Structure formats: structure tokens, C-alpha cells
Amino acid sequence: MPYGPPLLLASLNPNAIAAGADIPDAVTIDDATLSRSDLLGAATSVAERIARADRVAVLAEPTVRTVLAVVGCLIAGVTVVPVPPDSGAAELEHILRDSGAQAWLGAAPEGTELPVVPVRLHARSWHTYPEPDPASTAFILYTSGTTGAPKGVMLSRGAIAAGLDALAEAWDWTWKDTLVHGLPLFHVHGLILGLLGPLRVGSPVIHTGKPTPEAYAAAGGSLYFGVPTVWSRIVEQPELARQLGKARLLVSGSAPLPVPVFEKLAELTGQPPVERYGMSETMITLSTRADGERRPGWVGTPVSGVETRLRDESGAPVPHDGESIGALQVRGPMLFDGYLNRPEATAADWTEDGWFRTGDVAVIDADDFHRIVGRESIDLIKSGGYRIGAGEIETALLGHPAVAEVAVVGLPDDDLGQRIVAFVVPREGGSAELGAELIAHVGAQVSAHKRPREVRFVDTLPRNAMGKVQKKLLG
């Protein structure tokens, strides 16, 4: 029988595999390697057991069983609800109740009340399923919940395909690559890009379990994904970093890459990293290109099919002059279908003329290059009548040799509205003298009104699983 429309996971076409399009190392994870035919046979066996379900929860540990669970659901057309393995009791209960997941597929937390469907590593089935409707929901991804209970982001198969194809074009990503990463499998970066991407373009993927410098250097890939904390640790071990110079592309995302890390990585590996921008609701909409300019602190231009614009507080256009800050709005074929059970929240995030409000603020230059200033709610500081981006101050501070990490926020101030406060992780130790030196350092690089009014030294910055600083916890 014909297999139907083009597959979301194009490299797992049963007809092609039967005709010999197999590779022995399609997925390597958890010290186990699956060939393309192993993956298809085992995942199809999973599909047979859950084909009548609507939604299932997958405890997204970095294991072969997680891979088979996700791929099995995609074969059967069952919606996947990835659950972070470290979810607290309240978060876990909310995700299961809100999503309406009918069972756990694979591993499950202790004491669960839902039925558990096992994933058998050695079971095989060669039944063929028609490709589900591209408009059907493939995943419900839950946001980090920084402004309330996590919201379920509904991503369709068609949106995922459009997003992955746009990245393959921008990064010249083909079956000849080997992707390496050690990112969590419950977000867009590690799961959609890092697992489904290779299965769509046909490139092998090596998941390192944890994204350590040693594991990345030993993997021998051509394409690497990492978050800024990963790249920061890699450049601190120059000999390991130099081994990545054999790779074709180093990609950083999920949070801004500090300019000093960008420059050090470029120095050690011989190539500047690719930076890109996206979120659960939009997947990746902006990126620097494999064949284009890579500018530290900037996330490039819109990928294929994407349009962007900037708006001020009144809704008026903001000029693309590389300096003026505006709220970033996007539209394109890889955007989500709304928040599950949240019609009001969904409607609030879209303009009347069909643009998605990202909640981020940015600047765009005359060449359509984008720089993300940060979240409108926490990174746009309004102090003394000025609109100031926290990212610019953070970049200046990271250029000082005494600063290991930094987060800049605006705290309430009776006189200024907000005062600029820098939370600094020092490389050795903090002092009043160093605080004054850092303020002067910023003042020498940017306008005087952008200098921090206060520097607070801390041991660590609060981060989530993807390495993003949780600024709402600072203050």
C-alpha cells in the first residue's frame, strides 16, 4: 500500500527502509544505539499499543524508551504530553489534569493513578499507519509557568515540519551531518529540534545524557546544540573546546549567549557560533545562517516563511535602525495553535491583524538583523524616563574579568520609577570596591543613564532546566 503524504519523520519511511535506506546509528542515547529499522520496528510496536488513545504523558528522561515513546505516538497520531522528570507534585498534577493525558507511556512517577503502558525495547512491528493530518496536534508542551500555572502549548505536525525545514535551509542541515547534544527532551530545543530534526532530515543524532564538555568533545559530531551554560563550560576547558573545531556548526539557543563566550568559542574552535531565537509557541523564527554573518549578541534574520515587526507601547511601528527598542511580533507557518483550555490567554497573545505577541523586546537594524533585549515584563527597564534594555548592561558587565555571570533587573524606585540593579556572580569575591568599579566600567561603555545604581554579589543565579535565568526570583 502507498504510505500516503510526506512523513513528518521522513527518514523513517517504511518503504524506503525496506528498500535498504537503513543506517546503523540513527539514534544513540543512554549508551544504546538504534538503527533506523530498529527504531521504526520498536516504535511501531509502541504505536500498536496506544493507537486508540488521544493523549498520553511521557516522562521525558534521556533514554531510548523516551525516544520510542515519542516516535510511536507520532506514528500512531497520538498527542504527546512531555513531562519534565524533575516536576514537583503540584506541577505534575496540573500537567496531567490540564492535558487530559489518559496514560503514562513508558516510565512513570511512583504513586501515579494513571495506567502505565510499557515500552518494550525489543518488540517489533512492521504494520504501516497512514500519515496523520498535518493539522493534528503532535505535542502539548508546558511552559515554565513564570507568570502562573504552566500553559499547554499545542503544536501541530504541520507547524513542526515547517519549522524544521526552515532550520534545515538556514543551517544547511542534511543527512550528512551528525547532531550532538545533551539537552532535556521536554522542550522545543532538545525534543523538537534535537530529536525530530534528525529524524526528519535523516542525520544521525547522539544524545550525550548530560551536556558536559567531555561528552561533547568525545562525540565527534558535525553539528552541536547547546545552551549558553553549556558553551560557557566548554570554553573554560580550551583543549576540549578545540576538539569541536572539527564540527561544521555550533548552535546556541534557549537564552542569550554572552558576548565574551561567543568570542572565546570562536577563538578556540575557529568558527563563530550560530545563534537563534524562538519559544515554545513559535519554535525557531530567527537565526544566523550557516553561510551568513554571525554577529555576537544578535540572533540573525527571519527564517524561511517568517515575518517580524516591532511596535511601541501605542502600537505604532518602531524604526529598524539598530537602536530603537520595540515589542517583537511574529507570524509564520511554524507557530502554535493556541494554549490548551485557555481561549482568553490565546486571544490576548494575538493582534487583531494576525501577529503573535512574543512578549520579548528587540531591535532590528537596516539589514534585518535582530537583537533580543529580553522579556518585555522584566528586561525592559523604565528608569528616569528612559527605556533601557537589560541585555546591553549585562553584556558590558560580562566584559569585565571579575564577572562570571550577571543578571540585570529593574527594581521599584520612588524617584526613578525603576532603578537598575545588577546581580553579579564574581569570579573570586565581591566587595564594595569591586561594585563601584563595575558601575564605572559600565558607564565607560554605555550612556550614563544605563549604569547600574547598585551591584549585588551572589553565589549563583536562579535558572530553570534550560539554563534561563529566572529574574523574577531576584529582588
GROMACS .gro file of C-alpha atoms in nm:
model
  475
    1MET     CA    1   0.000   0.000   0.000
    2PRO     CA    2   0.126   0.354  -0.063
    3TYR     CA    3   0.238   0.526   0.257
    4GLY     CA    4   0.044   0.845   0.192
    5PRO     CA    5   0.153   1.208   0.230
    6PRO     CA    6   0.514   1.304   0.310
    7LEU     CA    7   0.615   1.185   0.655
    8LEU     CA    8   0.686   1.420   0.943
    9LEU     CA    9   0.970   1.181   1.030
   10ALA     CA   10   1.081   1.145   0.670
   11SER     CA   11   1.385   0.925   0.740
   12LEU     CA   12   1.156   0.656   0.890
   13ASN     CA   13   0.965   0.585   0.569
   14PRO     CA   14   0.894   0.210   0.590
   15ASN     CA   15   0.911   0.163   0.215
   16ALA     CA   16   1.249   0.332   0.193
   17ILE     CA   17   1.389   0.135   0.488
   18ALA     CA   18   1.262  -0.190   0.339
   19ALA     CA   19   1.441  -0.096   0.017
   20GLY     CA   20   1.770  -0.058   0.206
   21ALA     CA   21   1.774   0.305   0.330
   22ASP     CA   22   1.887   0.194   0.676
   23ILE     CA   23   2.170   0.329   0.889
   24PRO     CA   24   2.313   0.155   1.197
   25ASP     CA   25   2.334   0.464   1.419
   26ALA     CA   26   2.014   0.664   1.368
   27VAL     CA   27   1.981   0.743   1.741
   28THR     CA   28   2.238   0.697   2.016
   29ILE     CA   29   2.117   0.772   2.367
   30ASP     CA   30   2.158   0.627   2.715
   31ASP     CA   31   2.459   0.422   2.591
   32ALA     CA   32   2.231   0.244   2.344
   33THR     CA   33   2.221   0.279   1.967
   34LEU     CA   34   1.923   0.214   1.741
   35SER     CA   35   1.943   0.162   1.369
   36ARG     CA   36   1.677   0.320   1.155
   37SER     CA   37   1.498  -0.014   1.115
   38ASP     CA   38   1.525  -0.090   1.490
   39LEU     CA   39   1.373   0.247   1.568
   40LEU     CA   40   1.090   0.206   1.320
   41GLY     CA   41   1.007  -0.151   1.427
   42ALA     CA   42   1.015  -0.082   1.801
   43ALA     CA   43   0.827   0.249   1.773
   44THR     CA   44   0.561   0.090   1.553
   45SER     CA   45   0.515  -0.174   1.821
   46VAL     CA   46   0.454   0.111   2.066
   47ALA     CA   47   0.209   0.266   1.820
   48GLU     CA   48   0.004  -0.054   1.810
   49ARG     CA   49  -0.045  -0.045   2.188
   50ILE     CA   50  -0.156   0.317   2.212
   51ALA     CA   51  -0.321   0.380   1.875
   52ARG     CA   52  -0.667   0.425   2.027
   53ALA     CA   53  -0.556   0.690   2.277
   54ASP     CA   54  -0.595   1.063   2.228
   55ARG     CA   55  -0.318   1.191   2.458
   56VAL     CA   56  -0.051   1.020   2.664
   57ALA     CA   57   0.208   1.152   2.908
   58VAL     CA   58   0.576   1.072   2.856
   59LEU     CA   59   0.821   1.116   3.143
   60ALA     CA   60   1.088   1.275   2.928
   61GLU     CA   61   1.405   1.120   3.065
   62PRO     CA   62   1.701   1.099   2.823
   63THR     CA   63   1.652   0.729   2.743
   64VAL     CA   64   1.582   0.504   2.447
   65ARG     CA   65   1.237   0.434   2.590
   66THR     CA   66   1.153   0.805   2.576
   67VAL     CA   67   1.259   0.816   2.210
   68LEU     CA   68   1.048   0.512   2.125
   69ALA     CA   69   0.750   0.650   2.315
   70VAL     CA   70   0.761   0.982   2.129
   71VAL     CA   71   0.816   0.826   1.786
   72GLY     CA   72   0.548   0.565   1.849
   73CYS     CA   73   0.295   0.834   1.927
   74LEU     CA   74   0.387   1.028   1.613
   75ILE     CA   75   0.344   0.714   1.402
   76ALA     CA   76   0.002   0.645   1.554
   77GLY     CA   77  -0.115   1.008   1.553
   78VAL     CA   78  -0.144   1.024   1.934
   79THR     CA   79  -0.068   1.356   2.105
   80VAL     CA   80   0.240   1.352   2.329
   81VAL     CA   81   0.250   1.539   2.660
   82PRO     CA   82   0.621   1.553   2.757
   83VAL     CA   83   0.664   1.582   3.134
   84PRO     CA   84   0.988   1.711   3.293
   85PRO     CA   85   1.136   1.431   3.507
   86ASP     CA   86   1.201   1.674   3.793
   87SER     CA   87   0.845   1.808   3.808
   88GLY     CA   88   0.721   1.885   4.157
   89ALA     CA   89   0.399   1.730   4.282
   90ALA     CA   90   0.186   2.039   4.213
   91GLU     CA   91   0.329   2.091   3.863
   92LEU     CA   92   0.286   1.724   3.778
   93GLU     CA   93  -0.073   1.719   3.896
   94HIS     CA   94  -0.151   2.033   3.696
   95ILE     CA   95   0.001   1.900   3.374
   96LEU     CA   96  -0.184   1.569   3.395
   97ARG     CA   97  -0.518   1.727   3.484
   98ASP     CA   98  -0.495   2.012   3.233
   99SER     CA   99  -0.375   1.793   2.944
  100GLY     CA  100  -0.625   1.515   2.997
  101ALA     CA  101  -0.349   1.255   2.947
  102GLN     CA  102  -0.505   0.909   2.957
  103ALA     CA  103  -0.197   0.708   3.049
  104TRP     CA  104   0.176   0.711   3.103
  105LEU     CA  105   0.374   0.569   2.816
  106GLY     CA  106   0.699   0.414   2.935
  107ALA     CA  107   0.839   0.525   3.271
  108ALA     CA  108   0.602   0.677   3.528
  109PRO     CA  109   0.640   0.851   3.864
  110GLU     CA  110   0.578   0.648   4.178
  111GLY     CA  111   0.222   0.653   4.306
  112THR     CA  112   0.063   0.758   3.977
  113GLU     CA  113  -0.309   0.696   3.941
  114LEU     CA  114  -0.295   0.677   3.562
  115PRO     CA  115  -0.249   0.343   3.385
  116VAL     CA  116   0.103   0.274   3.261
  117VAL     CA  117   0.169   0.135   2.913
  118PRO     CA  118   0.516  -0.021   2.893
  119VAL     CA  119   0.763   0.049   2.615
  120ARG     CA  120   0.938  -0.274   2.514
  121LEU     CA  121   1.282  -0.223   2.365
  122HIS     CA  122   1.296  -0.550   2.172
  123ALA     CA  123   0.938  -0.573   2.043
  124ARG     CA  124   0.897  -0.517   1.670
  125SER     CA  125   0.603  -0.447   1.440
  126TRP     CA  126   0.603  -0.375   1.069
  127HIS     CA  127   0.245  -0.261   1.045
  128THR     CA  128   0.208   0.060   0.843
  129TYR     CA  129  -0.002   0.357   0.951
  130PRO     CA  130  -0.128   0.636   0.726
  131GLU     CA  131   0.036   0.971   0.791
  132PRO     CA  132  -0.192   1.171   1.028
  133ASP     CA  133  -0.341   1.504   0.927
  134PRO     CA  134  -0.075   1.780   0.932
  135ALA     CA  135  -0.321   1.995   1.129
  136SER     CA  136  -0.343   1.741   1.413
  137THR     CA  137  -0.172   1.819   1.743
  138ALA     CA  138   0.158   1.637   1.782
  139PHE     CA  139   0.265   1.781   2.120
  140ILE     CA  140   0.132   1.974   2.414
  141LEU     CA  141   0.439   2.140   2.563
  142TYR     CA  142   0.402   2.308   2.900
  143THR     CA  143   0.566   2.646   2.952
  144SER     CA  144   0.787   2.718   3.251
  145GLY     CA  145   0.498   2.890   3.431
  146THR     CA  146   0.683   3.207   3.535
  147THR     CA  147   0.355   3.402   3.531
  148GLY     CA  148   0.122   3.144   3.686
  149ALA     CA  149   0.043   2.781   3.623
  150PRO     CA  150   0.219   2.636   3.317
  151LYS     CA  151   0.021   2.670   2.993
  152GLY     CA  152  -0.009   2.387   2.742
  153VAL     CA  153   0.125   2.494   2.403
  154MET     CA  154  -0.038   2.299   2.119
  155LEU     CA  155   0.200   2.229   1.829
  156SER     CA  156   0.071   2.069   1.511
  157ARG     CA  157   0.258   1.827   1.288
  158GLY     CA  158   0.248   2.078   1.004
  159ALA     CA  159   0.396   2.354   1.219
  160ILE     CA  160   0.679   2.126   1.332
  161ALA     CA  161   0.756   2.025   0.974
  162ALA     CA  162   0.763   2.389   0.860
  163GLY     CA  163   0.990   2.489   1.147
  164LEU     CA  164   1.237   2.207   1.093
  165ASP     CA  165   1.251   2.262   0.718
  166ALA     CA  166   1.324   2.633   0.770
  167LEU     CA  167   1.614   2.548   1.001
  168ALA     CA  168   1.749   2.283   0.767
  169GLU     CA  169   1.762   2.550   0.497
  170ALA     CA  170   1.922   2.815   0.721
  171TRP     CA  171   2.182   2.580   0.867
  172ASP     CA  172   2.241   2.369   0.554
  173TRP     CA  173   2.144   2.070   0.773
  174THR     CA  174   2.141   1.743   0.577
  175TRP     CA  175   2.164   1.366   0.620
  176LYS     CA  176   2.542   1.401   0.602
  177ASP     CA  177   2.551   1.568   0.947
  178THR     CA  178   2.573   1.401   1.285
  179LEU     CA  179   2.396   1.604   1.553
  180VAL     CA  180   2.529   1.602   1.910
  181HIS     CA  181   2.354   1.744   2.215
  182GLY     CA  182   2.267   1.662   2.575
  183LEU     CA  183   1.957   1.878   2.619
  184PRO     CA  184   1.632   1.792   2.801
  185LEU     CA  185   1.370   1.610   2.593
  186PHE     CA  186   1.068   1.807   2.712
  187HIS     CA  187   1.120   2.140   2.532
  188VAL     CA  188   1.148   2.262   2.174
  189HIS     CA  189   1.529   2.276   2.178
  190GLY     CA  190   1.611   1.922   2.284
  191LEU     CA  191   1.295   1.740   2.174
  192ILE     CA  192   1.168   1.904   1.855
  193LEU     CA  193   1.498   2.032   1.714
  194GLY     CA  194   1.725   1.777   1.878
  195LEU     CA  195   1.526   1.457   1.815
  196LEU     CA  196   1.265   1.518   1.546
  197GLY     CA  197   1.503   1.734   1.342
  198PRO     CA  198   1.747   1.448   1.275
  199LEU     CA  199   1.461   1.207   1.209
  200ARG     CA  200   1.323   1.449   0.950
  201VAL     CA  201   1.645   1.534   0.765
  202GLY     CA  202   1.791   1.187   0.809
  203SER     CA  203   2.103   1.272   1.008
  204PRO     CA  204   2.221   1.053   1.300
  205VAL     CA  205   2.184   1.202   1.648
  206ILE     CA  206   2.399   1.138   1.954
  207HIS     CA  207   2.243   1.240   2.287
  208THR     CA  208   2.517   1.263   2.547
  209GLY     CA  209   2.290   1.220   2.851
  210LYS     CA  210   2.434   1.531   3.012
  211PRO     CA  211   2.583   1.818   2.810
  212THR     CA  212   2.933   1.802   2.957
  213PRO     CA  213   3.240   1.939   2.776
  214GLU     CA  214   3.398   1.593   2.790
  215ALA     CA  215   3.098   1.425   2.628
  216TYR     CA  216   3.068   1.688   2.356
  217ALA     CA  217   3.437   1.667   2.269
  218ALA     CA  218   3.430   1.287   2.254
  219ALA     CA  219   3.119   1.261   2.035
  220GLY     CA  220   3.281   1.365   1.706
  221GLY     CA  221   2.972   1.527   1.552
  222SER     CA  222   2.940   1.785   1.277
  223LEU     CA  223   2.650   1.982   1.431
  224TYR     CA  224   2.621   2.068   1.800
  225PHE     CA  225   2.333   2.217   2.002
  226GLY     CA  226   2.391   2.382   2.339
  227VAL     CA  227   2.252   2.642   2.576
  228PRO     CA  228   2.479   2.925   2.697
  229THR     CA  229   2.574   2.747   3.020
  230VAL     CA  230   2.700   2.453   2.812
  231TRP     CA  231   2.914   2.675   2.590
  232SER     CA  232   3.040   2.869   2.894
  233ARG     CA  233   3.167   2.547   3.050
  234ILE     CA  234   3.321   2.432   2.723
  235VAL     CA  235   3.529   2.748   2.673
  236GLU     CA  236   3.662   2.709   3.027
  237GLN     CA  237   3.835   2.390   2.904
  238PRO     CA  238   4.027   2.510   2.596
  239GLU     CA  239   4.168   2.169   2.497
  240LEU     CA  240   3.820   2.018   2.482
  241ALA     CA  241   3.681   2.325   2.306
  242ARG     CA  242   3.944   2.299   2.033
  243GLN     CA  243   3.822   1.948   1.953
  244LEU     CA  244   3.490   2.099   1.847
  245GLY     CA  245   3.675   2.290   1.576
  246LYS     CA  246   3.626   1.984   1.356
  247ALA     CA  247   3.249   2.041   1.361
  248ARG     CA  248   3.064   2.220   1.083
  249LEU     CA  249   2.826   2.424   1.301
  250LEU     CA  250   2.790   2.513   1.671
  251VAL     CA  251   2.440   2.635   1.760
  252SER     CA  252   2.346   2.823   2.076
  253GLY     CA  253   1.992   2.894   2.193
  254SER     CA  254   1.727   2.898   2.469
  255ALA     CA  255   1.891   3.204   2.630
  256PRO     CA  256   2.121   3.486   2.517
  257LEU     CA  257   2.483   3.381   2.464
  258PRO     CA  258   2.715   3.624   2.647
  259VAL     CA  259   2.937   3.808   2.400
  260PRO     CA  260   3.261   3.705   2.578
  261VAL     CA  261   3.157   3.338   2.547
  262PHE     CA  262   3.074   3.389   2.178
  263GLU     CA  263   3.415   3.542   2.116
  264LYS     CA  264   3.606   3.280   2.314
  265LEU     CA  265   3.424   2.995   2.142
  266ALA     CA  266   3.503   3.146   1.803
  267GLU     CA  267   3.869   3.185   1.903
  268LEU     CA  268   3.907   2.828   2.030
  269THR     CA  269   3.712   2.645   1.759
  270GLY     CA  270   3.783   2.867   1.461
  271GLN     CA  271   3.418   2.938   1.394
  272PRO     CA  272   3.167   3.179   1.546
  273PRO     CA  273   2.859   3.002   1.685
  274VAL     CA  274   2.517   3.028   1.523
  275GLU     CA  275   2.262   3.199   1.746
  276ARG     CA  276   1.888   3.167   1.702
  277TYR     CA  277   1.569   3.280   1.872
  278GLY     CA  278   1.239   3.114   1.941
  279MET     CA  279   0.997   2.998   2.207
  280SER     CA  280   0.758   2.711   2.267
  281GLU     CA  281   0.478   2.900   2.094
  282THR     CA  282   0.674   2.986   1.780
  283MET     CA  283   0.956   2.733   1.758
  284ILE     CA  284   1.256   2.898   1.589
  285THR     CA  285   1.174   3.215   1.396
  286LEU     CA  286   1.512   3.394   1.380
  287SER     CA  287   1.860   3.262   1.318
  288THR     CA  288   2.200   3.347   1.183
  289ARG     CA  289   2.285   3.131   0.885
  290ALA     CA  290   2.548   2.874   0.803
  291ASP     CA  291   2.651   3.084   0.502
  292GLY     CA  292   2.595   3.428   0.655
  293GLU     CA  293   2.719   3.678   0.909
  294ARG     CA  294   2.732   3.576   1.275
  295ARG     CA  295   2.734   3.879   1.496
  296PRO     CA  296   2.784   3.846   1.874
  297GLY     CA  297   2.473   3.946   2.066
  298TRP     CA  298   2.246   3.924   1.760
  299VAL     CA  299   2.017   3.635   1.658
  300GLY     CA  300   2.008   3.694   1.284
  301THR     CA  301   1.724   3.728   1.037
  302PRO     CA  302   1.382   3.562   0.996
  303VAL     CA  303   1.396   3.201   0.876
  304SER     CA  304   1.201   3.099   0.567
  305GLY     CA  305   0.832   3.184   0.589
  306VAL     CA  306   0.863   3.415   0.892
  307GLU     CA  307   0.779   3.786   0.915
  308THR     CA  308   0.860   4.013   1.209
  309ARG     CA  309   0.777   4.364   1.321
  310LEU     CA  310   0.837   4.596   1.618
  311ARG     CA  311   0.570   4.802   1.790
  312ASP     CA  312   0.587   5.065   2.064
  313GLU     CA  313   0.351   5.093   2.360
  314SER     CA  314   0.088   5.269   2.149
  315GLY     CA  315   0.106   5.007   1.874
  316ALA     CA  316   0.297   5.232   1.632
  317PRO     CA  317   0.584   5.093   1.421
  318VAL     CA  318   0.937   5.118   1.562
  319PRO     CA  319   1.214   5.205   1.314
  320HIS     CA  320   1.465   4.939   1.209
  321ASP     CA  321   1.767   5.149   1.298
  322GLY     CA  322   1.954   4.903   1.518
  323GLU     CA  323   1.891   5.116   1.827
  324SER     CA  324   1.518   5.169   1.885
  325ILE     CA  325   1.355   4.912   2.115
  326GLY     CA  326   1.011   4.772   2.043
  327ALA     CA  327   0.785   4.479   2.125
  328LEU     CA  328   0.859   4.192   1.887
  329GLN     CA  329   0.568   4.040   1.694
  330VAL     CA  330   0.597   3.747   1.451
  331ARG     CA  331   0.395   3.537   1.214
  332GLY     CA  332   0.477   3.225   1.014
  333PRO     CA  333   0.379   2.863   0.945
  334MET     CA  334   0.556   2.716   1.249
  335LEU     CA  335   0.350   2.896   1.514
  336PHE     CA  336   0.136   2.711   1.765
  337ASP     CA  337  -0.240   2.656   1.756
  338GLY     CA  338  -0.312   2.813   2.094
  339TYR     CA  339  -0.299   2.731   2.464
  340LEU     CA  340  -0.493   2.423   2.569
  341ASN     CA  341  -0.808   2.515   2.762
  342ARG     CA  342  -0.703   2.885   2.760
  343PRO     CA  343  -0.901   3.067   2.490
  344GLU     CA  344  -0.868   3.404   2.662
  345ALA     CA  345  -0.491   3.371   2.705
  346THR     CA  346  -0.463   3.261   2.343
  347ALA     CA  347  -0.664   3.557   2.217
  348ALA     CA  348  -0.465   3.802   2.430
  349ASP     CA  349  -0.139   3.698   2.265
  350TRP     CA  350  -0.255   3.772   1.909
  351THR     CA  351  -0.314   4.108   1.746
  352GLU     CA  352  -0.630   4.178   1.552
  353ASP     CA  353  -0.437   4.159   1.225
  354GLY     CA  354  -0.286   3.816   1.296
  355TRP     CA  355   0.055   3.872   1.456
  356PHE     CA  356   0.175   3.684   1.764
  357ARG     CA  357   0.293   3.898   2.054
  358THR     CA  358   0.611   3.726   2.172
  359GLY     CA  359   0.639   3.924   2.495
  360ASP     CA  360   1.000   3.998   2.405
  361VAL     CA  361   1.154   4.332   2.315
  362ALA     CA  362   1.410   4.367   2.040
  363VAL     CA  363   1.590   4.596   1.799
  364ILE     CA  364   1.621   4.539   1.424
  365ASP     CA  365   1.881   4.703   1.202
  366ALA     CA  366   1.868   4.807   0.838
  367ASP     CA  367   1.992   4.463   0.729
  368ASP     CA  368   1.703   4.291   0.913
  369PHE     CA  369   1.938   4.159   1.182
  370HIS     CA  370   1.762   4.117   1.518
  371ARG     CA  371   1.893   4.164   1.871
  372ILE     CA  372   1.673   4.042   2.155
  373VAL     CA  373   1.673   4.280   2.450
  374GLY     CA  374   1.477   4.036   2.667
  375ARG     CA  375   1.131   3.990   2.811
  376GLU     CA  376   0.913   4.298   2.799
  377SER     CA  377   0.798   4.237   3.157
  378ILE     CA  378   1.143   4.202   3.317
  379ASP     CA  379   1.419   4.307   3.075
  380LEU     CA  380   1.276   4.638   2.957
  381ILE     CA  381   1.366   4.877   3.235
  382LYS     CA  382   1.198   5.218   3.253
  383SER     CA  383   1.424   5.439   3.460
  384GLY     CA  384   1.417   5.816   3.481
  385GLY     CA  385   1.209   5.842   3.164
  386TYR     CA  386   1.441   5.619   2.959
  387ARG     CA  387   1.363   5.277   2.806
  388ILE     CA  388   1.668   5.062   2.878
  389GLY     CA  389   1.741   4.703   2.774
  390ALA     CA  390   1.891   4.487   3.048
  391GLY     CA  391   2.086   4.283   2.793
  392GLU     CA  392   2.309   4.574   2.692
  393ILE     CA  393   2.415   4.629   3.053
  394GLU     CA  394   2.470   4.257   3.108
  395THR     CA  395   2.695   4.243   2.802
  396ALA     CA  396   2.903   4.533   2.933
  397LEU     CA  397   2.941   4.372   3.274
  398LEU     CA  398   3.038   4.033   3.128
  399GLY     CA  399   3.325   4.208   2.957
  400HIS     CA  400   3.486   4.273   3.297
  401PRO     CA  401   3.732   3.998   3.401
  402ALA     CA  402   3.594   3.980   3.756
  403VAL     CA  403   3.241   3.888   3.640
  404ALA     CA  404   3.147   3.522   3.587
  405GLU     CA  405   2.769   3.566   3.550
  406VAL     CA  406   2.527   3.854   3.575
  407ALA     CA  407   2.158   3.937   3.564
  408VAL     CA  408   2.030   4.294   3.547
  409VAL     CA  409   1.680   4.387   3.663
  410GLY     CA  410   1.476   4.697   3.730
  411LEU     CA  411   1.356   4.725   4.089
  412PRO     CA  412   1.088   4.972   4.210
  413ASP     CA  413   1.221   5.317   4.291
  414ASP     CA  414   1.017   5.613   4.418
  415ASP     CA  415   1.227   5.865   4.227
  416LEU     CA  416   1.325   5.687   3.905
  417GLY     CA  417   1.029   5.452   3.865
  418GLN     CA  418   1.278   5.166   3.839
  419ARG     CA  419   1.643   5.158   3.938
  420ILE     CA  420   1.892   4.939   3.761
  421VAL     CA  421   2.034   4.666   3.984
  422ALA     CA  422   2.297   4.414   3.873
  423PHE     CA  423   2.317   4.074   4.042
  424VAL     CA  424   2.674   3.957   3.985
  425VAL     CA  425   2.841   3.620   4.040
  426PRO     CA  426   3.206   3.724   4.088
  427ARG     CA  427   3.495   3.502   3.983
  428GLU     CA  428   3.661   3.536   4.321
  429GLY     CA  429   3.488   3.758   4.573
  430GLY     CA  430   3.267   4.064   4.588
  431SER     CA  431   3.337   4.391   4.765
  432ALA     CA  432   3.214   4.748   4.776
  433GLU     CA  433   3.523   4.849   4.581
  434LEU     CA  434   3.453   4.597   4.306
  435GLY     CA  435   3.090   4.708   4.292
  436ALA     CA  436   3.196   5.068   4.234
  437GLU     CA  437   3.449   4.953   3.973
  438LEU     CA  438   3.179   4.760   3.783
  439ILE     CA  439   2.944   5.058   3.780
  440ALA     CA  440   3.222   5.275   3.641
  441HIS     CA  441   3.308   5.005   3.387
  442VAL     CA  442   2.953   5.010   3.250
  443GLY     CA  443   2.948   5.389   3.249
  444ALA     CA  444   3.258   5.393   3.029
  445GLN     CA  445   3.088   5.179   2.764
  446VAL     CA  446   2.725   5.292   2.751
  447SER     CA  447   2.523   5.604   2.823
  448ALA     CA  448   2.539   5.731   3.179
  449HIS     CA  449   2.169   5.669   3.245
  450LYS     CA  450   2.224   5.295   3.178
  451ARG     CA  451   2.472   5.244   3.461
  452PRO     CA  452   2.356   5.019   3.748
  453ARG     CA  453   2.260   5.212   4.057
  454GLU     CA  454   2.351   4.910   4.267
  455VAL     CA  455   2.557   4.590   4.236
  456ARG     CA  456   2.464   4.291   4.450
  457PHE     CA  457   2.703   3.996   4.467
  458VAL     CA  458   2.551   3.646   4.475
  459ASP     CA  459   2.689   3.292   4.468
  460THR     CA  460   2.458   3.170   4.190
  461LEU     CA  461   2.177   3.291   3.967
  462PRO     CA  462   1.844   3.103   3.972
  463ARG     CA  463   1.797   2.911   3.646
  464ASN     CA  464   1.542   2.673   3.501
  465ALA     CA  465   1.614   2.339   3.331
  466MET     CA  466   1.703   2.510   3.002
  467GLY     CA  467   1.956   2.741   3.164
  468LYS     CA  468   1.742   3.055   3.155
  469VAL     CA  469   1.789   3.293   3.445
  470GLN     CA  470   1.468   3.331   3.647
  471LYS     CA  471   1.483   3.706   3.706
  472LYS     CA  472   1.150   3.716   3.888
  473LEU     CA  473   1.328   3.539   4.175
  474LEU     CA  474   1.578   3.826   4.208
  475GLY     CA  475   1.498   4.130   4.412
   0.00000   0.00000   0.00000
